[in-house]
Short mmCIF file of C-alpha atoms in Angstrom, two decimals:
data_model
loop_
_atom_site.label_atom_id
_atom_site.label_comp_id
_atom_site.label_asym_id
_atom_site.label_seq_id
_atom_site.Cartn_x
_atom_site.Cartn_y
_atom_site.Cartn_z
CA MET A 25 1.88 7.75 22.69
CA SER A 26 2.93 6.66 19.15
CA LYS A 27 5.53 3.53 19.16
CA LYS A 28 9.32 4.95 16.49
CA THR A 29 10.66 2.77 14.46
CA PRO A 30 15.37 3.20 15.60
CA LEU A 31 15.35 4.75 11.80
CA TYR A 32 12.14 7.27 12.96
CA ASP A 33 15.03 10.43 13.08
CA LYS A 34 16.18 9.18 9.23
CA HIS A 35 12.87 9.88 8.10
CA VAL A 36 12.24 12.83 9.56
CA GLU A 37 15.82 14.02 8.52
CA ALA A 38 14.87 12.47 4.85
CA GLY A 39 11.82 15.24 4.34
CA ALA A 40 9.38 12.64 5.23
CA ARG A 41 5.49 13.00 5.93
CA ILE A 42 4.84 11.17 9.45
CA VAL A 43 1.52 9.16 9.67
CA ASP A 44 0.54 6.21 12.23
CA PHE A 45 0.12 3.35 11.68
CA GLY A 46 -1.28 0.90 13.27
CA GLY A 47 -0.09 2.72 16.78
CA TRP A 48 4.25 3.09 14.43
CA ASP A 49 4.59 6.85 12.92
CA MET A 50 5.37 5.83 9.76
CA PRO A 51 6.26 7.51 6.48
CA LEU A 52 4.39 8.33 3.99
CA HIS A 53 6.44 9.37 1.29
CA TYR A 54 9.96 11.91 1.68
CA GLY A 55 7.88 14.26 -1.55
CA SER A 56 7.03 12.34 -4.31
CA GLN A 57 5.07 8.57 -3.51
CA LYS A 58 4.99 8.19 -7.55
CA ASP A 59 8.99 9.29 -7.68
CA GLU A 60 9.62 6.67 -5.44
CA HIS A 61 7.65 3.93 -6.74
CA ARG A 62 9.18 3.99 -9.91
CA SER A 63 12.87 3.84 -7.93
CA VAL A 64 11.96 0.73 -6.81
CA ARG A 65 10.73 -0.90 -10.94
CA GLN A 66 13.36 0.79 -12.59
CA ARG A 67 16.39 1.53 -10.07
CA ALA A 68 15.74 0.21 -6.08
CA GLY A 69 14.22 1.74 -3.05
CA VAL A 70 14.94 1.12 1.30
CA PHE A 71 12.21 1.03 3.12
CA ASP A 72 11.90 0.82 7.22
CA VAL A 73 9.92 -2.57 7.65
CA SER A 74 11.08 -2.28 11.62
CA HIS A 75 7.40 -1.63 12.58
CA MET A 76 6.42 -5.93 11.57
CA THR A 77 6.43 -7.87 13.70
CA ILE A 78 9.21 -10.80 14.20
CA VAL A 79 8.25 -13.87 15.99
CA ASP A 80 10.88 -17.12 16.72
CA LEU A 81 9.79 -20.05 17.36
CA GLY A 82 11.62 -22.71 19.13
CA GLY A 83 11.34 -26.56 20.43
CA GLU A 84 12.30 -30.00 19.44
CA ARG A 85 7.80 -29.52 18.06
CA THR A 86 8.14 -26.11 16.35
CA ARG A 87 7.88 -27.75 13.08
CA GLU A 88 4.90 -29.87 14.53
CA PHE A 89 3.05 -27.51 15.45
CA LEU A 90 4.16 -25.60 12.68
CA ARG A 91 2.14 -28.14 10.99
CA HIS A 92 -0.88 -27.54 12.71
CA LEU A 93 -1.35 -23.77 12.95
CA LEU A 94 -1.11 -22.66 9.11
CA ALA A 95 -2.45 -23.19 6.44
CA ASN A 96 0.62 -24.11 4.07
CA ASP A 97 2.81 -26.37 4.85
CA VAL A 98 5.87 -26.26 6.41
CA ALA A 99 7.16 -30.00 5.23
CA LYS A 100 7.92 -27.83 1.87
CA LEU A 101 10.71 -26.37 3.40
CA ALA A 102 13.41 -28.73 3.21
CA ILE A 103 16.28 -26.71 2.85
CA ARG A 104 18.13 -24.15 5.90
CA GLY A 105 16.13 -20.54 5.46
CA LYS A 106 13.70 -21.49 3.00
CA ALA A 107 10.48 -19.27 2.89
CA LEU A 108 6.76 -19.65 2.37
CA TYR A 109 3.91 -17.48 2.49
CA SER A 110 0.66 -18.82 4.82
CA CYS A 111 -2.75 -17.33 5.95
CA MET A 112 -2.51 -18.42 9.54
CA LEU A 113 -6.44 -19.16 10.34
CA ASN A 114 -8.65 -19.74 13.00
CA ALA A 115 -11.06 -22.24 13.53
CA ASP A 116 -14.33 -21.50 10.82
CA GLY A 117 -11.20 -20.76 8.55
CA GLY A 118 -11.22 -17.03 8.07
CA VAL A 119 -7.46 -15.89 8.60
CA ILE A 120 -5.94 -14.08 10.97
CA ASP A 121 -2.59 -13.31 8.97
CA ASP A 122 -1.18 -14.31 6.61
CA LEU A 123 3.26 -14.00 7.77
CA ILE A 124 6.45 -15.91 5.85
CA VAL A 125 7.52 -18.54 7.30
CA TYR A 126 11.65 -18.84 7.17
CA TYR A 127 13.05 -22.86 8.59
CA LEU A 128 16.41 -21.23 9.99
CA ASP A 129 17.41 -25.08 12.36
CA ASP A 130 15.15 -28.40 13.73
CA ALA A 131 14.09 -27.22 15.90
CA ARG A 132 14.02 -22.71 14.47
CA TYR A 133 11.33 -20.91 12.61
CA ARG A 134 11.03 -17.54 11.88
CA LEU A 135 8.01 -15.97 12.10
CA ILE A 136 7.40 -12.09 10.02
CA VAL A 137 3.34 -11.32 11.19
CA ASN A 138 1.77 -8.44 9.90
CA ALA A 139 2.35 -5.13 13.15
CA ALA A 140 -1.03 -4.23 12.79
CA THR A 141 -2.04 -7.73 13.96
CA ARG A 142 0.59 -8.33 15.89
CA GLU A 143 -0.70 -8.19 19.63
CA LYS A 144 -4.28 -10.77 18.25
CA ASP A 145 -1.74 -13.02 16.65
CA LEU A 146 1.18 -13.63 19.69
CA ALA A 147 -1.91 -14.22 21.93
CA TRP A 148 -2.92 -16.87 18.96
CA ILE A 149 0.13 -18.72 18.70
CA ARG A 150 1.02 -18.37 22.06
CA GLU A 151 -2.42 -20.01 23.02
CA GLN A 152 -2.10 -23.18 20.11
CA GLY A 153 1.45 -23.48 21.07
CA GLY A 154 1.38 -24.27 24.43
CA ASP A 155 0.73 -27.91 24.23
CA TYR A 156 4.00 -28.11 22.31
CA ASP A 157 5.35 -26.45 24.60
CA ILE A 158 6.97 -24.43 21.59
CA VAL A 159 8.83 -21.08 22.53
CA VAL A 160 7.63 -17.81 21.39
CA THR A 161 10.13 -15.31 21.45
CA GLU A 162 8.83 -11.57 19.87
CA ARG A 163 12.22 -10.36 18.40
CA GLY A 164 10.92 -5.86 19.12
CA GLU A 165 14.78 -4.48 19.47
CA LEU A 166 15.50 -6.09 15.69
CA ALA A 167 15.25 -3.22 12.69
CA MET A 168 13.92 -5.03 8.65
CA LEU A 169 14.77 -2.88 6.11
CA ALA A 170 13.14 -3.40 3.56
CA ILE A 171 15.69 -2.85 -0.23
CA GLN A 172 13.26 -3.43 -3.36
CA GLY A 173 14.24 -2.47 -7.54
CA PRO A 174 16.35 -4.27 -10.40
CA LYS A 175 19.77 -3.03 -8.73
CA ALA A 176 18.37 -3.38 -5.02
CA ARG A 177 20.52 -6.15 -4.34
CA GLU A 178 23.67 -5.28 -6.19
CA LEU A 179 23.70 -1.42 -3.84
CA ALA A 180 22.89 -2.99 -1.07
CA ALA A 181 25.44 -5.53 -1.30
CA PRO A 182 28.15 -3.41 0.83
CA CYS A 183 25.87 -3.25 3.60
CA ILE A 184 26.83 -7.21 4.51
CA ASP A 185 29.84 -8.31 6.03
CA ALA A 186 32.40 -9.64 3.42
CA GLU A 187 32.52 -12.98 4.76
CA TRP A 188 29.10 -12.80 3.90
CA ARG A 189 28.44 -10.79 0.66
CA GLN A 190 28.56 -13.56 -1.79
CA GLN A 191 26.74 -15.90 -0.30
CA ALA A 192 24.26 -12.94 -0.18
CA LEU A 193 24.03 -12.19 -3.10
CA GLU A 194 23.44 -16.17 -5.19
CA LEU A 195 20.58 -16.52 -2.21
CA LYS A 196 18.13 -17.95 -4.54
CA PRO A 197 14.31 -16.17 -4.50
CA PHE A 198 12.37 -17.23 -1.12
CA ASN A 199 15.75 -18.22 0.25
CA GLY A 200 17.07 -16.89 3.36
CA MET A 201 20.36 -16.78 5.89
CA ASP A 202 22.21 -15.79 8.32
CA ALA A 203 25.00 -13.32 8.23
CA GLY A 204 26.62 -12.69 11.35
CA ASP A 205 23.86 -10.71 13.36
CA LEU A 206 21.64 -10.47 10.00
CA PHE A 207 19.05 -12.14 8.66
CA ILE A 208 19.13 -11.62 4.42
CA ALA A 209 15.77 -13.13 2.59
CA ARG A 210 15.83 -12.23 -0.71
CA THR A 211 11.87 -11.63 -0.10
CA GLY A 212 9.98 -8.34 -0.61
CA TYR A 213 6.52 -7.40 -1.49
CA THR A 214 7.08 -4.93 -4.62
CA GLY A 215 6.86 -7.92 -7.53
CA GLU A 216 10.31 -6.74 -7.56
CA ASP A 217 13.97 -9.10 -6.80
CA GLY A 218 15.52 -7.54 -3.81
CA TRP A 219 16.58 -8.98 -0.07
CA GLU A 220 15.14 -7.79 3.81
CA ILE A 221 17.43 -7.70 5.78
CA VAL A 222 16.65 -8.40 9.30
CA MET A 223 19.51 -6.38 11.83
CA PRO A 224 20.26 -4.85 15.46
CA ALA A 225 19.18 -0.92 15.13
CA SER A 226 21.80 0.29 15.69
CA ARG A 227 23.05 -1.38 12.45
CA ALA A 228 19.98 -0.74 10.49
CA THR A 229 20.54 3.38 10.64
CA VAL A 230 24.57 2.71 9.64
CA ALA A 231 22.54 0.91 6.58
CA TRP A 232 19.91 3.11 6.73
CA ASP A 233 22.90 6.01 5.10
CA ARG A 234 24.95 3.79 2.82
CA LEU A 235 22.11 3.26 1.36
CA LEU A 236 20.60 6.65 1.22
CA ALA A 237 24.78 7.68 -0.44
CA ALA A 238 24.50 5.05 -2.85
CA GLY A 239 21.68 6.81 -4.41
CA VAL A 240 18.61 4.30 -2.98
CA ALA A 241 15.73 5.81 -3.18
CA PRO A 242 14.14 6.28 0.75
CA CYS A 243 10.72 4.89 0.34
CA GLY A 244 7.88 4.98 2.54
CA LEU A 245 4.05 3.02 3.40
CA GLY A 246 2.39 5.34 0.19
CA ALA A 247 4.69 3.53 -2.31
CA ARG A 248 4.94 0.18 -1.11
CA ASP A 249 1.01 0.15 -1.06
CA THR A 250 1.17 0.83 -5.33
CA LEU A 251 4.03 -1.62 -5.61
CA ARG A 252 2.33 -4.44 -3.70
CA LEU A 253 -1.12 -3.16 -5.36
CA GLU A 254 0.75 -3.22 -9.01
CA ALA A 255 2.49 -7.07 -7.86
CA ALA A 256 -1.13 -7.92 -7.06
CA MET A 257 0.13 -8.63 -3.35
CA ASN A 258 -2.23 -8.92 -0.77
CA LEU A 259 -3.32 -6.39 1.85
CA TYR A 260 -4.05 -8.12 5.44
CA GLY A 261 -7.61 -5.86 6.30
CA ASN A 262 -8.09 -5.09 3.43
CA ASP A 263 -8.52 -8.19 1.17
CA MET A 264 -8.88 -10.36 2.95
CA ASP A 265 -9.60 -10.17 7.73
CA GLU A 266 -11.19 -12.91 10.01
CA SER A 267 -14.71 -12.96 8.49
CA VAL A 268 -13.13 -14.24 4.50
CA SER A 269 -11.91 -17.47 4.69
CA PRO A 270 -8.14 -17.41 1.62
CA LEU A 271 -10.59 -19.88 -0.99
CA GLU A 272 -11.94 -16.05 -1.23
CA ALA A 273 -8.93 -14.08 -1.84
CA GLY A 274 -7.38 -15.57 -3.80
CA LEU A 275 -4.97 -17.81 -2.04
CA GLY A 276 -6.07 -21.45 -2.55
CA TRP A 277 -2.57 -21.32 -3.55
CA THR A 278 -1.35 -21.32 -0.66
CA VAL A 279 -3.70 -23.75 1.07
CA ALA A 280 -1.05 -26.89 1.65
CA TRP A 281 -4.17 -29.32 0.75
CA LYS A 282 -2.46 -33.05 0.44
CA PRO A 283 -1.05 -34.90 2.33
CA ALA A 284 -5.37 -35.85 3.68
CA ASP A 285 -4.74 -36.51 6.64
CA ARG A 286 -2.49 -32.41 8.17
CA ALA A 287 -5.25 -31.46 10.36
CA PHE A 288 -3.84 -27.56 10.42
CA ILE A 289 -6.97 -25.81 11.82
CA GLY A 290 -9.41 -24.22 9.69
CA ARG A 291 -9.17 -27.45 7.78
CA GLU A 292 -12.79 -29.06 7.96
CA PRO A 293 -14.62 -25.69 6.66
CA LEU A 294 -12.25 -24.71 3.58
CA GLU A 295 -13.48 -28.28 2.37
CA LYS A 296 -16.70 -27.55 2.78
CA LEU A 297 -17.03 -24.87 1.46
CA ARG A 298 -14.45 -26.43 -1.69
CA GLY A 299 -16.93 -28.48 -1.21
CA ASP A 300 -20.02 -26.39 -1.75
CA GLY A 301 -18.93 -24.60 -5.27
CA GLY A 302 -20.21 -20.62 -5.57
CA LEU A 303 -16.96 -19.20 -4.08
CA ARG A 304 -16.76 -15.24 -4.65
CA ARG A 305 -13.91 -15.50 -7.47
CA PHE A 306 -10.55 -12.77 -6.15
CA VAL A 307 -9.51 -10.72 -8.90
CA GLY A 308 -7.75 -7.85 -10.50
CA LEU A 309 -9.37 -5.06 -12.38
CA LEU A 310 -8.62 -1.70 -14.91
CA LEU A 311 -10.38 0.68 -14.87
CA GLU A 312 -10.77 1.31 -18.75
CA ASP A 313 -12.36 4.80 -18.11
CA ARG A 314 -11.35 7.68 -16.12
CA GLY A 315 -11.63 7.64 -12.92
CA VAL A 316 -9.60 5.96 -10.03
CA LEU A 317 -10.41 2.20 -7.95
CA ARG A 318 -10.33 2.57 -4.21
CA ASP A 319 -11.26 -0.01 -1.44
CA HIS A 320 -14.92 -0.83 -0.52
CA GLN A 321 -16.20 0.89 -3.83
CA HIS A 322 -18.92 -1.13 -4.96
CA ILE A 323 -19.60 -3.66 -8.00
CA VAL A 324 -22.30 -4.75 -10.60
CA VAL A 325 -22.60 -8.31 -12.58
CA ASP A 326 -25.46 -7.73 -14.59
CA ASN A 327 -27.46 -10.66 -13.90
CA ILE A 328 -25.06 -11.75 -11.24
CA GLY A 329 -24.95 -10.23 -8.72
CA ASP A 330 -22.63 -7.63 -6.13
CA GLY A 331 -19.11 -7.14 -5.08
CA GLN A 332 -16.43 -5.15 -3.81
CA ILE A 333 -13.07 -3.93 -4.33
CA THR A 334 -11.11 -4.49 -1.66
CA SER A 335 -7.62 -2.63 -2.62
CA GLY A 336 -8.27 -0.15 -5.73
CA GLY A 337 -5.78 2.74 -6.83
CA PHE A 338 -3.95 4.38 -9.59
CA SER A 339 -0.97 2.73 -10.93
CA PRO A 340 1.64 4.51 -11.64
CA THR A 341 3.49 1.66 -14.11
CA ILE A 342 0.64 1.74 -15.77
CA GLY A 343 -0.50 5.54 -16.20
CA ARG A 344 -3.71 4.36 -15.00
CA SER A 345 -7.32 2.62 -12.16
CA ILE A 346 -5.94 -1.18 -10.69
CA ALA A 347 -7.96 -3.12 -8.28
CA LEU A 348 -8.90 -6.16 -6.27
CA ALA A 349 -12.04 -7.06 -6.04
CA ARG A 350 -14.06 -10.06 -4.35
CA VAL A 351 -17.63 -10.48 -7.13
CA PRO A 352 -20.12 -12.97 -7.72
CA ALA A 353 -18.49 -16.52 -8.96
CA GLY A 354 -19.35 -16.58 -13.08
CA ASP A 355 -18.10 -16.24 -16.20
CA TYR A 356 -17.42 -13.28 -16.97
CA ASP A 357 -15.14 -11.03 -17.98
CA ARG A 358 -16.90 -6.84 -17.70
CA ALA A 359 -18.51 -5.18 -14.73
CA ARG A 360 -18.77 -1.63 -14.38
CA VAL A 361 -17.91 0.53 -10.79
CA ASP A 362 -19.70 2.57 -7.79
CA ILE A 363 -17.97 6.32 -8.34
CA ARG A 364 -19.50 7.88 -7.20
CA GLY A 365 -23.65 7.59 -8.90
CA LYS A 366 -22.26 7.22 -11.95
CA LEU A 367 -21.51 3.12 -13.19
CA LEU A 368 -17.77 2.82 -14.91
CA ASN A 369 -16.64 0.15 -17.17
CA VAL A 370 -14.03 -2.20 -15.61
CA ARG A 371 -12.04 -5.57 -17.68
CA ILE A 372 -11.08 -7.87 -15.25
CA VAL A 373 -7.44 -9.29 -16.02
CA GLU A 374 -5.12 -11.75 -15.04
CA THR A 375 -2.70 -10.61 -12.18
CA PRO A 376 0.31 -9.96 -11.71
CA PHE A 377 -0.70 -6.29 -13.13
CA VAL A 378 3.54 -5.50 -13.54
CA ARG A 379 5.94 -8.03 -12.65
CA ASN A 380 9.64 -7.22 -12.84
CA GLY A 381 9.14 -3.74 -13.89
CA LYS A 382 7.08 -4.70 -16.65
CA ILE A 383 3.17 -4.37 -17.48
CA ARG A 384 2.10 -7.49 -17.69
CA VAL A 385 -1.74 -6.34 -18.61
CA ASP A 386 -3.49 -6.26 -22.06
CA LEU A 387 -4.22 -2.59 -21.83
CA MET B 30 6.68 26.32 2.57
CA SER B 31 6.03 29.00 -0.31
CA GLU B 32 4.69 32.29 0.15
CA LEU B 33 1.20 32.82 -0.49
CA PRO B 34 0.36 35.03 -3.61
CA GLY B 35 -1.44 38.26 -2.22
CA ASP B 36 -3.36 38.79 -5.87
CA LEU B 37 -5.81 35.70 -3.84
CA LEU B 38 -8.25 35.39 -1.81
CA TYR B 39 -8.90 31.92 0.44
CA THR B 40 -10.88 29.75 1.93
CA LYS B 41 -10.42 28.15 5.27
CA GLU B 42 -10.77 24.33 2.55
CA HIS B 43 -7.44 25.29 1.16
CA GLU B 44 -9.19 26.33 -2.47
CA TRP B 45 -7.71 29.94 -4.45
CA LEU B 46 -9.39 32.45 -5.86
CA ARG B 47 -8.71 35.18 -8.33
CA ARG B 48 -10.74 37.77 -9.72
CA GLU B 49 -10.14 38.00 -13.36
CA ASP B 50 -9.99 41.95 -15.26
CA ASP B 51 -13.25 39.97 -16.61
CA GLY B 52 -15.05 40.01 -13.61
CA SER B 53 -14.65 36.58 -14.13
CA VAL B 54 -13.35 34.69 -11.02
CA THR B 55 -10.27 31.76 -11.29
CA ILE B 56 -9.96 28.99 -8.44
CA GLY B 57 -7.64 26.71 -7.36
CA ILE B 58 -5.92 23.95 -4.45
CA THR B 59 -2.98 25.36 -2.36
CA ASP B 60 -0.03 24.66 -1.99
CA HIS B 61 -0.32 23.33 1.20
CA ALA B 62 -3.48 21.09 -0.44
CA GLN B 63 -1.54 19.77 -2.86
CA SER B 64 1.41 19.24 -0.82
CA ALA B 65 -1.64 16.96 1.29
CA LEU B 66 -2.95 15.26 -1.01
CA GLY B 67 0.60 14.32 -2.86
CA ASP B 68 0.93 13.48 -6.33
CA LEU B 69 -1.96 13.89 -7.63
CA VAL B 70 -3.53 11.59 -10.55
CA TYR B 71 -7.25 12.33 -11.41
CA VAL B 72 -9.36 15.14 -11.75
CA GLU B 73 -12.96 15.19 -12.49
CA LEU B 74 -14.64 18.60 -13.65
CA PRO B 75 -17.35 20.14 -13.73
CA GLU B 76 -19.49 20.91 -17.24
CA VAL B 77 -18.92 24.44 -18.36
CA GLY B 78 -22.11 26.30 -18.45
CA GLN B 79 -23.01 24.17 -15.23
CA ASP B 80 -24.42 26.51 -12.19
CA LEU B 81 -22.24 26.36 -9.04
CA ASP B 82 -23.76 25.78 -5.55
CA SER B 83 -21.71 28.36 -2.51
CA GLY B 84 -20.21 25.80 -1.14
CA GLY B 85 -21.72 22.65 -3.17
CA ASP B 86 -19.60 20.19 -5.18
CA MET B 87 -17.94 21.46 -8.04
CA ALA B 88 -14.99 19.49 -8.30
CA VAL B 89 -12.71 16.08 -7.54
CA VAL B 90 -9.00 15.67 -6.72
CA GLU B 91 -7.44 12.47 -6.50
CA SER B 92 -4.29 11.77 -5.32
CA VAL B 93 -2.07 8.76 -4.80
CA LYS B 94 -3.76 8.63 -1.36
CA ALA B 95 -7.27 9.12 -1.50
CA ALA B 96 -10.47 11.37 -3.07
CA SER B 97 -11.26 15.04 -2.64
CA ASP B 98 -14.20 16.87 -3.61
CA VAL B 99 -13.42 20.57 -3.73
CA PHE B 100 -16.36 22.30 -3.19
CA ALA B 101 -17.07 26.01 -4.80
CA PRO B 102 -15.94 29.32 -2.74
CA ILE B 103 -18.96 31.62 -3.82
CA ALA B 104 -22.25 30.51 -6.33
CA GLY B 105 -21.95 31.01 -10.05
CA ASN B 106 -22.05 29.71 -14.12
CA VAL B 107 -18.83 27.54 -14.64
CA VAL B 108 -17.22 29.89 -17.53
CA SER B 109 -14.36 27.58 -18.51
CA VAL B 110 -13.03 24.18 -16.57
CA ASN B 111 -8.52 23.64 -16.66
CA GLU B 112 -9.18 20.57 -19.54
CA GLU B 113 -4.80 20.16 -19.37
CA LEU B 114 -5.96 18.77 -16.30
CA SER B 115 -7.01 15.36 -17.42
CA ASP B 116 -3.41 13.70 -19.09
CA ASP B 117 -2.15 16.48 -17.07
CA PRO B 118 -3.03 16.67 -13.30
CA GLU B 119 -0.14 16.59 -11.93
CA LYS B 120 -0.40 20.31 -13.16
CA ILE B 121 -1.66 21.43 -9.69
CA ASN B 122 0.88 19.89 -7.80
CA SER B 123 3.96 22.16 -9.17
CA ASP B 124 2.52 24.53 -9.85
CA PRO B 125 -1.32 25.10 -7.72
CA TYR B 126 -1.60 29.08 -8.65
CA GLY B 127 -1.18 29.12 -11.69
CA ASP B 128 -1.00 26.55 -14.62
CA GLY B 129 -2.66 24.40 -12.09
CA TRP B 130 -6.33 26.25 -11.72
CA ILE B 131 -9.39 24.05 -12.19
CA VAL B 132 -12.93 26.19 -12.85
CA ARG B 133 -13.24 29.90 -13.84
CA LEU B 134 -16.50 30.52 -12.69
CA GLN B 135 -19.08 33.89 -13.67
CA PRO B 136 -19.13 34.95 -9.46
CA GLY B 137 -23.56 34.40 -9.74
CA GLY B 138 -24.02 37.05 -6.50
CA GLY B 139 -23.94 36.24 -3.19
CA ASP B 140 -22.02 36.33 -0.01
CA ASP B 141 -18.57 36.32 -0.23
CA ASP B 142 -17.77 36.94 3.66
CA ASP B 143 -16.12 33.91 3.83
CA LEU B 144 -12.78 34.01 1.62
CA MET B 145 -9.53 35.60 3.64
CA ALA B 146 -7.20 37.61 2.35
CA PRO B 147 -3.87 36.37 2.26
CA ASP B 148 -2.60 37.50 6.17
CA ALA B 149 -4.58 35.70 7.51
CA TYR B 150 -4.61 33.08 4.91
CA GLN B 151 -1.37 32.11 6.32
CA THR B 152 -2.63 32.70 9.85
CA TYR B 153 -4.46 30.41 9.20
CA LEU B 154 -2.20 28.02 8.60
CA ASP B 155 -0.57 28.72 10.90
CA GLU B 156 -2.49 27.64 13.62
CA LEU B 157 -3.48 24.38 12.36
CA ASP B 158 -0.26 22.94 12.59
CA ASP B 159 0.12 24.16 16.61
#
């Protein structure tokens, strides 16, 4: 039996094509994925992301525990509500999951982890947290909406109680705040400005109606994927998993090496990998020929070696196909991709491909 | 779901065929197929003059979601392809039975017993929904 979010009936009402995603019945699109994508780049869209797993950690030693659990360092979080993106690694330095951690107060942190990895994440956190007397509380009763786009905050502000509204509008990027029974963060997965709001289920359905009435476009998982690909944001299970270190998934920037004596899980194997050199590159690709790059397509770099596309698709903003890929070490900026037996030309480009509505790659 | 055009024949792979006055056959994908695929972003067409086997690869339609093969419903020689799809593949979404046609074949003879009349295809679609 598939799980449904509190907004399931709202999706059906809005004409969603429902698909299974990690055991959840979720909206793929509401008619046109490209239109939804465009709405977020140009104005505002709302995504139901209630399937994601919210985990609150409590206890005196929570900070100390998270400094051990995560490859990024929560000691960077000095201000309440500040968010940090991090990988959670296994003992071999492979990625168990990527997540966002919010610092709520000294004995209280909130993690938002992926839906498809929920069980193994919770088991791992509980197992590692045992030594630290951590109280792990999954907040399955809460819903979460992501409102994204240049007009997102303006159009979503009326959903926030008046007493909190101004403060919410003044939140800086990657910061969050409690607002009564809401938790509002200026974060997202689209490369646009916006909020992610955690709220009780009953408030989520009211907020949904209100947002749609204000002209915010309902957006499905399809647009969420093309938006995050244009923004070159990694997708767990595609771009990295337990067999890959963050250093070969474009996530080296999320590993906090200093202080050198912080013994986070996976540190030793990562240091060895870094010392050995020859790491595979994780790059953005732009298809120069006609066609569409897709996950798992084979890449050939002449005289150097082979690689693979980890996330590929069509970029509605650019009008061409783009991808994220893992390719061999070396200094080169061209490669070829095997699409149905034909080798098509790709160029390695700086990412993100698109950010805040603007194309960032040279075409 | 819109009504199926009455002058076409259909396949279980959700293609349609129209017999033209000159003996050629125009082929496209049905409204059901385009709707399931989502917004189309790329169409790979065969070469004009190419001989196709019945059930062989004819074209590839790629949506934002996935790539999908279109098989030749009958054997034949490609007499023309819809070049406009190169720049505007969404014609298949907006007008699957008209401007969104894909290939025109000169039939090479052989078996076409698997083709369905509109009412038979409608029954087939209804059964898929169940």
